Short mmCIF file of C-alpha atoms in Angstrom, two decimals:
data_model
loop_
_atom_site.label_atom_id
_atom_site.label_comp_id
_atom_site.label_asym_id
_atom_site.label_seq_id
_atom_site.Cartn_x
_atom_site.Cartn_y
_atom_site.Cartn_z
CA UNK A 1 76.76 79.20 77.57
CA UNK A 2 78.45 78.60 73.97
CA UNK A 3 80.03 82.12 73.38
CA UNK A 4 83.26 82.94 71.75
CA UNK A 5 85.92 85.10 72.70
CA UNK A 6 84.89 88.07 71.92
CA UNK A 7 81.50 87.49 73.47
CA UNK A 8 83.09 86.15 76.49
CA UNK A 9 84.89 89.38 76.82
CA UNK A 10 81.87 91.44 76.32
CA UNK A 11 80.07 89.52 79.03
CA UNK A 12 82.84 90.36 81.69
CA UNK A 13 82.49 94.23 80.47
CA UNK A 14 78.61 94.38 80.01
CA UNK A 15 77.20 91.93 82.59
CA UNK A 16 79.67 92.39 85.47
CA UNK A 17 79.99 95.38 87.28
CA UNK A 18 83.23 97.22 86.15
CA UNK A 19 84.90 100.16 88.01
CA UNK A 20 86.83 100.92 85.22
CA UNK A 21 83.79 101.88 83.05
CA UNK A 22 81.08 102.42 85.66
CA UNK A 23 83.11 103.68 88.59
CA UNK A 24 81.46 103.49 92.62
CA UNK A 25 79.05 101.23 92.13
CA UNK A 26 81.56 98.48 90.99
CA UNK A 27 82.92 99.33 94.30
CA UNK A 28 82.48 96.54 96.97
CA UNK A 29 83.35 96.90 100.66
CA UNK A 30 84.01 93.32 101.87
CA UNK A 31 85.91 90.41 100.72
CA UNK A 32 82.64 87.84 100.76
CA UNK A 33 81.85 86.92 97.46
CA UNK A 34 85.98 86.93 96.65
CA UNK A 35 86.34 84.36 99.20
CA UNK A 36 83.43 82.56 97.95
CA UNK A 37 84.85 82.61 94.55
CA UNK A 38 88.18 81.43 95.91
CA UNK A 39 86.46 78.46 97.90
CA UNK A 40 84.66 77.48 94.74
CA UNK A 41 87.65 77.14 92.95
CA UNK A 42 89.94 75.21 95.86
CA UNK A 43 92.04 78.36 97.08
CA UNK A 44 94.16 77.94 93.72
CA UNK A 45 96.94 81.06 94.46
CA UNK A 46 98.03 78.12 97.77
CA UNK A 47 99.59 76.77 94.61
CA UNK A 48 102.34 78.80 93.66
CA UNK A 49 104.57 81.81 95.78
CA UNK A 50 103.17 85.66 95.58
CA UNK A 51 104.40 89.25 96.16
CA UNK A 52 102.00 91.42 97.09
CA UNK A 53 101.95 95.32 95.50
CA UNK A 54 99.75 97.97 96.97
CA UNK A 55 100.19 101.60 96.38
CA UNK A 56 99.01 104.88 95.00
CA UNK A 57 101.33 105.05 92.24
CA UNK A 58 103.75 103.25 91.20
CA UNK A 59 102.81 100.41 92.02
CA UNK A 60 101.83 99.11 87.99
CA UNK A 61 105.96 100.00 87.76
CA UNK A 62 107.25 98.18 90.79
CA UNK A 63 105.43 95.22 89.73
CA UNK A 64 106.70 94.93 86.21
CA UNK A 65 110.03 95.40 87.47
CA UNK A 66 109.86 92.98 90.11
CA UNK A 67 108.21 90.42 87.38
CA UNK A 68 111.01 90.86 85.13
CA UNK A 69 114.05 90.44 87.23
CA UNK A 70 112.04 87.10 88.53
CA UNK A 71 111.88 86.01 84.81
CA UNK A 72 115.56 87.06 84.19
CA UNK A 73 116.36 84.61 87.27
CA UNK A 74 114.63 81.84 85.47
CA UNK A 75 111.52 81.62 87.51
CA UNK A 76 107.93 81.10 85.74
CA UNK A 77 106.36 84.37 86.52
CA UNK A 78 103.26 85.08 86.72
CA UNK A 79 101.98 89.02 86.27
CA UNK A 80 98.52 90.20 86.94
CA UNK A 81 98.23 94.14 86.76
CA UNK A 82 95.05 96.43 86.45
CA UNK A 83 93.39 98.47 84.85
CA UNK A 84 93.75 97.07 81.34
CA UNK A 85 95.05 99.67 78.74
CA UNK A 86 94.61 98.44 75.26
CA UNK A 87 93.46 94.69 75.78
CA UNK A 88 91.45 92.41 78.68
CA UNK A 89 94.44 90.35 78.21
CA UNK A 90 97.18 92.48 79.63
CA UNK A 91 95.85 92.33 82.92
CA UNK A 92 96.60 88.46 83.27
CA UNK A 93 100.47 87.47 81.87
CA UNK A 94 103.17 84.76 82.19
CA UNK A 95 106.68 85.40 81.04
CA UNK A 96 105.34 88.46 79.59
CA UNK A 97 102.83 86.37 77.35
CA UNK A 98 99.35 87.26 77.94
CA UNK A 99 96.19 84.69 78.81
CA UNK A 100 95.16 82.67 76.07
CA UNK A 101 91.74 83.51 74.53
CA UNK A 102 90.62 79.85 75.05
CA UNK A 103 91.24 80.03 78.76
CA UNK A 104 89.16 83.21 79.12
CA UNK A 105 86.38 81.63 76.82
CA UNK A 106 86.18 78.14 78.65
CA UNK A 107 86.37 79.97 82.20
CA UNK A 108 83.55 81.85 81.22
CA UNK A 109 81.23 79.33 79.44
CA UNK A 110 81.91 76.39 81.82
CA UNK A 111 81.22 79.07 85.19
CA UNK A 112 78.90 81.39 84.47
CA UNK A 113 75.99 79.58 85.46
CA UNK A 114 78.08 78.73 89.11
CA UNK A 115 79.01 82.40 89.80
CA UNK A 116 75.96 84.60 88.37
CA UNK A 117 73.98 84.24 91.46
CA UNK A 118 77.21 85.79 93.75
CA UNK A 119 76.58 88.29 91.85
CA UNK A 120 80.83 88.99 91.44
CA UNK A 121 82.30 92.56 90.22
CA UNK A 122 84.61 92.49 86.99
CA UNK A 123 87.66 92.88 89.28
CA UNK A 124 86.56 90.00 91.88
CA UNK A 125 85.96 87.46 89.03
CA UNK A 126 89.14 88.74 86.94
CA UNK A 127 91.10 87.97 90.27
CA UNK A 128 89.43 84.26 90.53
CA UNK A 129 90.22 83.70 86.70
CA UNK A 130 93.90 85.07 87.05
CA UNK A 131 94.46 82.95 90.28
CA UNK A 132 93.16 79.57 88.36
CA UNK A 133 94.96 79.94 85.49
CA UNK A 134 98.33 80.72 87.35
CA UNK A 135 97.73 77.46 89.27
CA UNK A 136 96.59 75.35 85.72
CA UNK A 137 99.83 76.84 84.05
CA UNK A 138 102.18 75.95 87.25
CA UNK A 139 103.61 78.83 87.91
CA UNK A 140 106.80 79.39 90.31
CA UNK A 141 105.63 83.01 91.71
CA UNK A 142 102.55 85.33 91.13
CA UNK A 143 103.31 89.14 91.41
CA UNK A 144 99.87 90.13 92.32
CA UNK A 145 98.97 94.05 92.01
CA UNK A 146 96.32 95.30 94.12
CA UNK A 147 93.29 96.95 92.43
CA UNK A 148 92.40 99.36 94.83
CA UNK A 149 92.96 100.43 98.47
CA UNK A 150 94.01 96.89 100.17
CA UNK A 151 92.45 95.70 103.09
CA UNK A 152 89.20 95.04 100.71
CA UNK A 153 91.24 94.37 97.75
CA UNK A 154 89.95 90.99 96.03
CA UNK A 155 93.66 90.09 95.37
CA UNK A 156 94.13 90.62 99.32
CA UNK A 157 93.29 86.74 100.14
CA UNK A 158 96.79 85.60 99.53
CA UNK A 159 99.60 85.22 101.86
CA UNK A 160 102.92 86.76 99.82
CA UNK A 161 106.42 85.66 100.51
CA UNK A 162 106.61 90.16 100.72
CA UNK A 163 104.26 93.17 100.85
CA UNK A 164 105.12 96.30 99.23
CA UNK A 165 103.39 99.67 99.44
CA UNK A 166 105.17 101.96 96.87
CA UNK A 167 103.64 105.17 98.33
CA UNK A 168 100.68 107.23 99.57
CA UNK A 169 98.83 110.42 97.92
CA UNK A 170 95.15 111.01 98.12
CA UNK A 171 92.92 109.12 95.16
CA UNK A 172 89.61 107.53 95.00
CA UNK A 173 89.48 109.62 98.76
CA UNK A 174 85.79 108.74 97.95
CA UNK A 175 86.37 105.27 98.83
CA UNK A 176 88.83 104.85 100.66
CA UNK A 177 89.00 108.27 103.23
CA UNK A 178 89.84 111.62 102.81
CA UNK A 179 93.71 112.14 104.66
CA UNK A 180 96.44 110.39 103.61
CA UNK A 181 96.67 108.30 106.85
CA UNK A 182 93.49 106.94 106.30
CA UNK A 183 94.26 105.43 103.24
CA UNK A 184 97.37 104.44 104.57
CA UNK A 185 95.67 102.36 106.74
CA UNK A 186 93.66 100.45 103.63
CA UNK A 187 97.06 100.52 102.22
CA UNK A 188 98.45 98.50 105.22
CA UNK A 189 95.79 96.03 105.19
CA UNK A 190 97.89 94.30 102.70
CA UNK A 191 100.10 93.42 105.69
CA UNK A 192 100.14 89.78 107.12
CA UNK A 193 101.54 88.05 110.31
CA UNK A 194 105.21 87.66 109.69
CA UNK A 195 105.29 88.50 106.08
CA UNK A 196 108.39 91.21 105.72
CA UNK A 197 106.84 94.84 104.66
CA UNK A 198 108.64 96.68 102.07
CA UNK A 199 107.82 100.72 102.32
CA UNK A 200 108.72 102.60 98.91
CA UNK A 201 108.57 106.32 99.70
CA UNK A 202 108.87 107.28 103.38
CA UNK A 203 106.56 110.11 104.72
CA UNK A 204 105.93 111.41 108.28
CA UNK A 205 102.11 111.53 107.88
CA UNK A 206 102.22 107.70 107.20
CA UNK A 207 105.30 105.98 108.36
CA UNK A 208 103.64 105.44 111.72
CA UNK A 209 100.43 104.08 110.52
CA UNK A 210 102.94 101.26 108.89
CA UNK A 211 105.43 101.07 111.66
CA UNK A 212 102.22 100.34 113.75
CA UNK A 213 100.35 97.74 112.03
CA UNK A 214 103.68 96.14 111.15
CA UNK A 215 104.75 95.89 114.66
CA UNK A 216 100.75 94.16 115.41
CA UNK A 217 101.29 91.75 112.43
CA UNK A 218 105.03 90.56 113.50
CA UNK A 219 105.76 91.78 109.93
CA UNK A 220 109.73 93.04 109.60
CA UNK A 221 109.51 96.56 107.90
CA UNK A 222 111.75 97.92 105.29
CA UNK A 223 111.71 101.48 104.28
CA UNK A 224 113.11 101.62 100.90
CA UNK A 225 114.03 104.96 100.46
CA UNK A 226 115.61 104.69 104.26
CA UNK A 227 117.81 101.95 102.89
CA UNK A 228 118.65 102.87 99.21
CA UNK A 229 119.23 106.11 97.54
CA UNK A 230 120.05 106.87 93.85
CA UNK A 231 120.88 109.41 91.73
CA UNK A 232 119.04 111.13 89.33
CA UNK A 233 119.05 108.60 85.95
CA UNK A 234 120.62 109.79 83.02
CA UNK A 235 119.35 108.70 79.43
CA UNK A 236 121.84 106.30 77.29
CA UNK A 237 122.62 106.70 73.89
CA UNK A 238 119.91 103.75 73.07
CA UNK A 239 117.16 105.42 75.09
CA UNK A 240 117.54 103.22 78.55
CA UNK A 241 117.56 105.42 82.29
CA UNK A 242 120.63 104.92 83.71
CA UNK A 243 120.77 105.20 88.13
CA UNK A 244 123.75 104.53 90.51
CA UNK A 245 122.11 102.98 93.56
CA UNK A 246 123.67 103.79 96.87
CA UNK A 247 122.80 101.78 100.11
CA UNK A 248 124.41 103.82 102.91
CA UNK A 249 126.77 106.01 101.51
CA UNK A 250 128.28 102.89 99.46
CA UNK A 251 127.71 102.27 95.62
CA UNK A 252 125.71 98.43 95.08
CA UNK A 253 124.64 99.28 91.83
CA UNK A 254 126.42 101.11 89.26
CA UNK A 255 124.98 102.07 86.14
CA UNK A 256 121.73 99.99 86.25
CA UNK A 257 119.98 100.36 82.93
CA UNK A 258 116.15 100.54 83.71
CA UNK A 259 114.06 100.38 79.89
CA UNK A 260 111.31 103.27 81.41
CA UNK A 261 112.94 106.59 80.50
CA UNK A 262 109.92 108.48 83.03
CA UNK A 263 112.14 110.45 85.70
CA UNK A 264 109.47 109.27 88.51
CA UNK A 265 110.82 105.79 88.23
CA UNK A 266 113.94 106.88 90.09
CA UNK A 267 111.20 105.92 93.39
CA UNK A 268 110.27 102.70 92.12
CA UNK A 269 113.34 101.20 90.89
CA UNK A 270 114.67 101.64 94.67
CA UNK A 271 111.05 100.01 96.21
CA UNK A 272 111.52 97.08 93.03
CA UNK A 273 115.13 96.86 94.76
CA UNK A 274 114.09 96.93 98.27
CA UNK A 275 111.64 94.25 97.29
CA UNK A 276 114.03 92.00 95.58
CA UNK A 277 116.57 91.95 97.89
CA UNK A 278 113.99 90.43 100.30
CA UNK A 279 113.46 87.95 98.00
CA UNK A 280 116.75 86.93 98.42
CA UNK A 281 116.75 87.16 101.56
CA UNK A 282 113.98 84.78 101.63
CA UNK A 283 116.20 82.36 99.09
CA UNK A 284 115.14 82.83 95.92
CA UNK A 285 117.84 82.62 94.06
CA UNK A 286 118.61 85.79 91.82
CA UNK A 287 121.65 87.19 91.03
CA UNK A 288 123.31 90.60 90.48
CA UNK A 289 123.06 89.77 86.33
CA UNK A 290 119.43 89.15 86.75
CA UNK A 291 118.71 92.02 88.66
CA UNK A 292 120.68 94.23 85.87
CA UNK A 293 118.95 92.32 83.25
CA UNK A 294 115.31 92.30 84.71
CA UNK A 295 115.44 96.16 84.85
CA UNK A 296 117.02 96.93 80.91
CA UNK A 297 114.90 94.12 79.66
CA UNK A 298 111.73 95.06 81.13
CA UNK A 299 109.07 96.05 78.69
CA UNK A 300 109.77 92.77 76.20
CA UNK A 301 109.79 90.37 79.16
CA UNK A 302 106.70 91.94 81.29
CA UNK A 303 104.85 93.64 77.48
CA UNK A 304 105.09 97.00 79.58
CA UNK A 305 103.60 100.05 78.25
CA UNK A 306 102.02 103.49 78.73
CA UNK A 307 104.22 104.92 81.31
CA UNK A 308 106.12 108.07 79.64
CA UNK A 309 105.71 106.40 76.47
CA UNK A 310 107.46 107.60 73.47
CA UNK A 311 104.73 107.27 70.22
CA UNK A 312 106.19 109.28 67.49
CA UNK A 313 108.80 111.54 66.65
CA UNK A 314 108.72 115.18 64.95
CA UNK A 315 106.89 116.18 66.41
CA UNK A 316 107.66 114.46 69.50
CA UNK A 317 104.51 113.15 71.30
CA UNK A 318 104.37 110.80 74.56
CA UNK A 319 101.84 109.58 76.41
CA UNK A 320 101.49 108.66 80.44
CA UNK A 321 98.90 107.12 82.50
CA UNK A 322 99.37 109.51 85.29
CA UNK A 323 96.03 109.86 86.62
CA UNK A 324 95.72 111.96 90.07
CA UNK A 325 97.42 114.57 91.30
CA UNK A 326 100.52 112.88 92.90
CA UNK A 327 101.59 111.50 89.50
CA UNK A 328 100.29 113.82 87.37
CA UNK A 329 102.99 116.39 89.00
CA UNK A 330 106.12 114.39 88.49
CA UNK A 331 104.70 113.81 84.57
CA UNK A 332 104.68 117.64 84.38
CA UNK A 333 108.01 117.81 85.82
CA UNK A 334 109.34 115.70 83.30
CA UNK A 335 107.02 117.78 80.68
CA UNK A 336 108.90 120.66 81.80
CA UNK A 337 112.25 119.23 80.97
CA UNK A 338 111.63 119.14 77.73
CA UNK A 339 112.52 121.41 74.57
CA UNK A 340 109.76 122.65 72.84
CA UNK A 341 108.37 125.19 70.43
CA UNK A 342 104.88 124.84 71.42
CA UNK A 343 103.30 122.46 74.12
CA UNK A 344 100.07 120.70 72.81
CA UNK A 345 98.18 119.35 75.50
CA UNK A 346 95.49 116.47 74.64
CA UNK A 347 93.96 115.99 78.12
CA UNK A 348 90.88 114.32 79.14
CA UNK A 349 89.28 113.02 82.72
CA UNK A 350 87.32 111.00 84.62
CA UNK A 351 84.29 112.90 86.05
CA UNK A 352 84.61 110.90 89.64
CA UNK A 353 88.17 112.53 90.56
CA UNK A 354 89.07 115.95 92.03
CA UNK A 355 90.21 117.56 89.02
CA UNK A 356 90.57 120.96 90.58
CA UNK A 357 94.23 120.14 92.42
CA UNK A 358 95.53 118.57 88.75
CA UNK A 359 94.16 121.84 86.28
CA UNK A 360 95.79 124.06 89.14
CA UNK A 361 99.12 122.42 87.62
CA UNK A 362 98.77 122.15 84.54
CA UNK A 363 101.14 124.42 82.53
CA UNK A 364 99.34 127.90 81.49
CA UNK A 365 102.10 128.08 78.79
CA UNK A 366 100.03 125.28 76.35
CA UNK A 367 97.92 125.20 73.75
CA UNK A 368 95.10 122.53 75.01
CA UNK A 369 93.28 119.96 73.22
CA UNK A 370 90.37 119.03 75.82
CA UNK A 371 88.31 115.62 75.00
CA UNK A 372 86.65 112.60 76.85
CA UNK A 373 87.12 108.85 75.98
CA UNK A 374 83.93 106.84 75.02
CA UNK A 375 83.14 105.51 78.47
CA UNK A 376 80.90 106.73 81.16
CA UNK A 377 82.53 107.78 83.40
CA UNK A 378 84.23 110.15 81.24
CA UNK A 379 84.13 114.01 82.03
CA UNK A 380 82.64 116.10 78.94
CA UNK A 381 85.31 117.63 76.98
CA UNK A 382 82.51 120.76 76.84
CA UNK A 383 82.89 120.81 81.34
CA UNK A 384 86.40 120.27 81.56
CA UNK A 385 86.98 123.47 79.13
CA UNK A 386 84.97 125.30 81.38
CA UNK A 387 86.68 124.36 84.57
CA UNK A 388 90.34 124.82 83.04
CA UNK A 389 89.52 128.48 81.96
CA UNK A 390 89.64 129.05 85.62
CA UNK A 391 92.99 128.00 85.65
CA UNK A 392 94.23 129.96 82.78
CA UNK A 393 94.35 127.16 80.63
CA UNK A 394 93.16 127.94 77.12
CA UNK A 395 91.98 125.08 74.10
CA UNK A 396 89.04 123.64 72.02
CA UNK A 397 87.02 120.95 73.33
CA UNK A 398 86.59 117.92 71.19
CA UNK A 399 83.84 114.96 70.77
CA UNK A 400 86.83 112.73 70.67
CA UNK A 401 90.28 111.86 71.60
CA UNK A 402 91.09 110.80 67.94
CA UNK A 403 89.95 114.05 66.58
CA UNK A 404 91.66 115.92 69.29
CA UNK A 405 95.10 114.03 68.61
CA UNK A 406 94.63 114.44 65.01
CA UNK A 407 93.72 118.92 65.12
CA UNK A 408 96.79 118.93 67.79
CA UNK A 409 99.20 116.61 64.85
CA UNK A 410 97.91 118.78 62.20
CA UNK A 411 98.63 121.78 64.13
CA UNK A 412 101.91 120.99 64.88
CA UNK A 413 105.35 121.60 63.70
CA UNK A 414 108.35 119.55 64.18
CA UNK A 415 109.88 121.62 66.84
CA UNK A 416 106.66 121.01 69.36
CA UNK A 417 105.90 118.98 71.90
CA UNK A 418 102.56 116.29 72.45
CA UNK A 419 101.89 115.10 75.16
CA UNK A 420 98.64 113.02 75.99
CA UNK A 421 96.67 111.61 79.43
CA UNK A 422 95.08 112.78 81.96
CA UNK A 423 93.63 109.78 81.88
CA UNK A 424 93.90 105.61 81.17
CA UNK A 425 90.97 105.86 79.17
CA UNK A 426 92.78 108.86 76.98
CA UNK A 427 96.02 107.30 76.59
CA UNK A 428 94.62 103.78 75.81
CA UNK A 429 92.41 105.73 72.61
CA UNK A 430 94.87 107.61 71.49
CA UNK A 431 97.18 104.22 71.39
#
């Protein structure tokens, strides 16, 4: 093959199977052709350390944050996060610099011929070309975000130096089961024999399903939120969350500046703690400054966007990624926080979740701007104004998300509030 860029990017979207766009049948339920991949290619994450992040939200945050304090502390960090938002590129970054063009291009052109009879997913050949270009660029430490689930997670072949598992909620139940403790259990397939466990947000459904295969693997367990507590953040004068971070009773960090102003990162910046200290444990060698400095400096060292993202001003509009029901309810906490005139809601959905428990939520007190991104997976913007009048929730539906974001700007005076997602898909058109 002789393609360019852009064609080379097109050919991972079109030819390969892509949950993001096409949903379940993207969906693979063993590890086979990743390992055949990773054969291929000589095992190439055995080249470099990894931490390991699994979760069902969160876990996008806790990996930036880990990724940056690991820069701060001078070690080449690698970053590979999913799903993209704006560009193929941000799933795959080092130092906060995205993979070149040329490496995507040549990976493409020089294997294509070698891996189009495995037959690979988007996500399982992504994983191969993030793993070979983090060993070709010699990096000191991969933080390596899980897809989906765990246990039959492509990225779920390497051996960290620590696990995390931010939390629990039920998503993609359609996959991987239908109670909490059974995914859980995918969850905790991200745990290997002696590798220490760190446990963001504590819960009595699934504590024991960790505890348990922890205590199988040899793993040491830390429960974050067992070991650290902070206090709700406060905003700074230059718009940076501000927590005090307790670890029994006693202040260990005062006044750490975290550049993501969301109020749900309160959980994650104690599992990114949890996580780090373990690093340390282990002997990397990061100090209190770095830590301080990883979490203010976070979105220009990782490029970190689209959580609780500020876009424009008078009106004020922000955007989140906050996707199923879990996340979406701390977003509308925050939502509710706010001082507003009117509340102008430009919401879309996939068709594949359970929308029912998220419209149940969503505030009645809004004026609603309903709309679909361009992909297939997309719910109607026609069906999901039909479903939300059952809620009480009243709004046009729109053909697009631009035209929707443009009626709710013109609409709009100063004194009201935007706020888009509902969806990746939404939030990355309306970027």
């Amino acid at each position: 093959m002789n393609l360019n860029y852009k064609e080379a990017e097109e050919f991972l979207f079109n030819q390969l199977p892509m949950f993001q766009r096409v949903g379940g049948t993207a969906y693979k339920n063993t590890l086979e052709t990743t390992e055949a991949l990773d054969k291929y290619f000589g095992h190439p994450h055995r080249n470099f350390k990894n931490v390991h992040i699994a979760g069902t939200n969160g876990k996008g945050s806790v990996s930036n944050f880990i990724a940056s304090v690991l820069q701060e502390a001078g070690y080449k960090t690698g970053l590979y996060t999913s799903p993209h938002i704006l560009d193929f590129k941000e799933r795959i970054r080092i130092n906060g610099k995205k993979i070149e063009e040329q490496f995507v291009t040549d990976f493409v052109n020089k294997y294509s011929e070698i891996f189009m009879p495995m037959k690979p997913s988007f996500f399982e050949l992504t994983v191969a070309m993030c793993f070979e270009y983090f060993k070709n660029q010699k990096i000191d430490v991969g933080v390596i975000e899980v897809g989906m689930g765990g246990r039959l997670d492509s990225t779920n072949i390497i051996k960290p130096e620590v696990s995390v598992i931010t939390n629990i909620a039920l998503d993609h139940v359609q996959f991987l089961g239908n109670t909490v403790k059974e995914i859980a259990a995918e969850k905790a397939g991200i745990i290997k024999h002696g590798v220490p466990v760190v446990v963001g947000e504590s819960d009595t459904k699934t504590n024991s399903v960790f505890l348990k295969k922890a205590e199988e693997m040899e793993a040491p367990i830390i429960l974050a939120s067992n070991k650290l507590s902070t206090s709700q953040g406060i905003i700074s004068d230059d718009g940076k969350q501000i927590f005090n971070v307790f670890c029994g009773g006693m202040l260990r960090y005062a006044g750490l500046k975290c550049g993501q102003i969301g109020i749900y990162q309160q959980k994650n910046v104690i599992t990114a703690l949890a996580a780090i200290e373990q690093l340390q444990t282990n002997g990397f060698n990061i100090s209190q400054k770095n830590i301080y400095d990883g979490f203010e400096n976070v979105n220009q060292n990782t490029g970190f966007f689209g959580r609780w993202q500020v876009v424009s001003q008078n009106p004020l509009t922000v955007c989140d990624t906050g996707h199923n029901f879990a996340g979406l309810s701390l977003t509308i906490e925050q939502i509710n926080k706010q001082k507003f005139n009117i509340l102008r809601m430009v919401i879309g959905f996939v068709s594949d979740k359970d929308i029912t428990s998220m419209l149940k939520i969503l505030p009645k007190n809004a004026e609603y701007y309903f709309c679909n991104a361009a992909i297939r997976r997309a719910l109607p913007a026609d069906e999901l104004k039909a479903q939300a009048e059952n809620y009480g929730l009243k709004g046009r539906a729109f053909s697009s998300v631009k035209l929707a974001l443009e009626t709710a700007k013109s609409d709009a005076t100063q004194d009201d509030f935007i706020f888009i997602g509902g969806s990746n898909f939404v939030v990355a058109e309306a970027l």
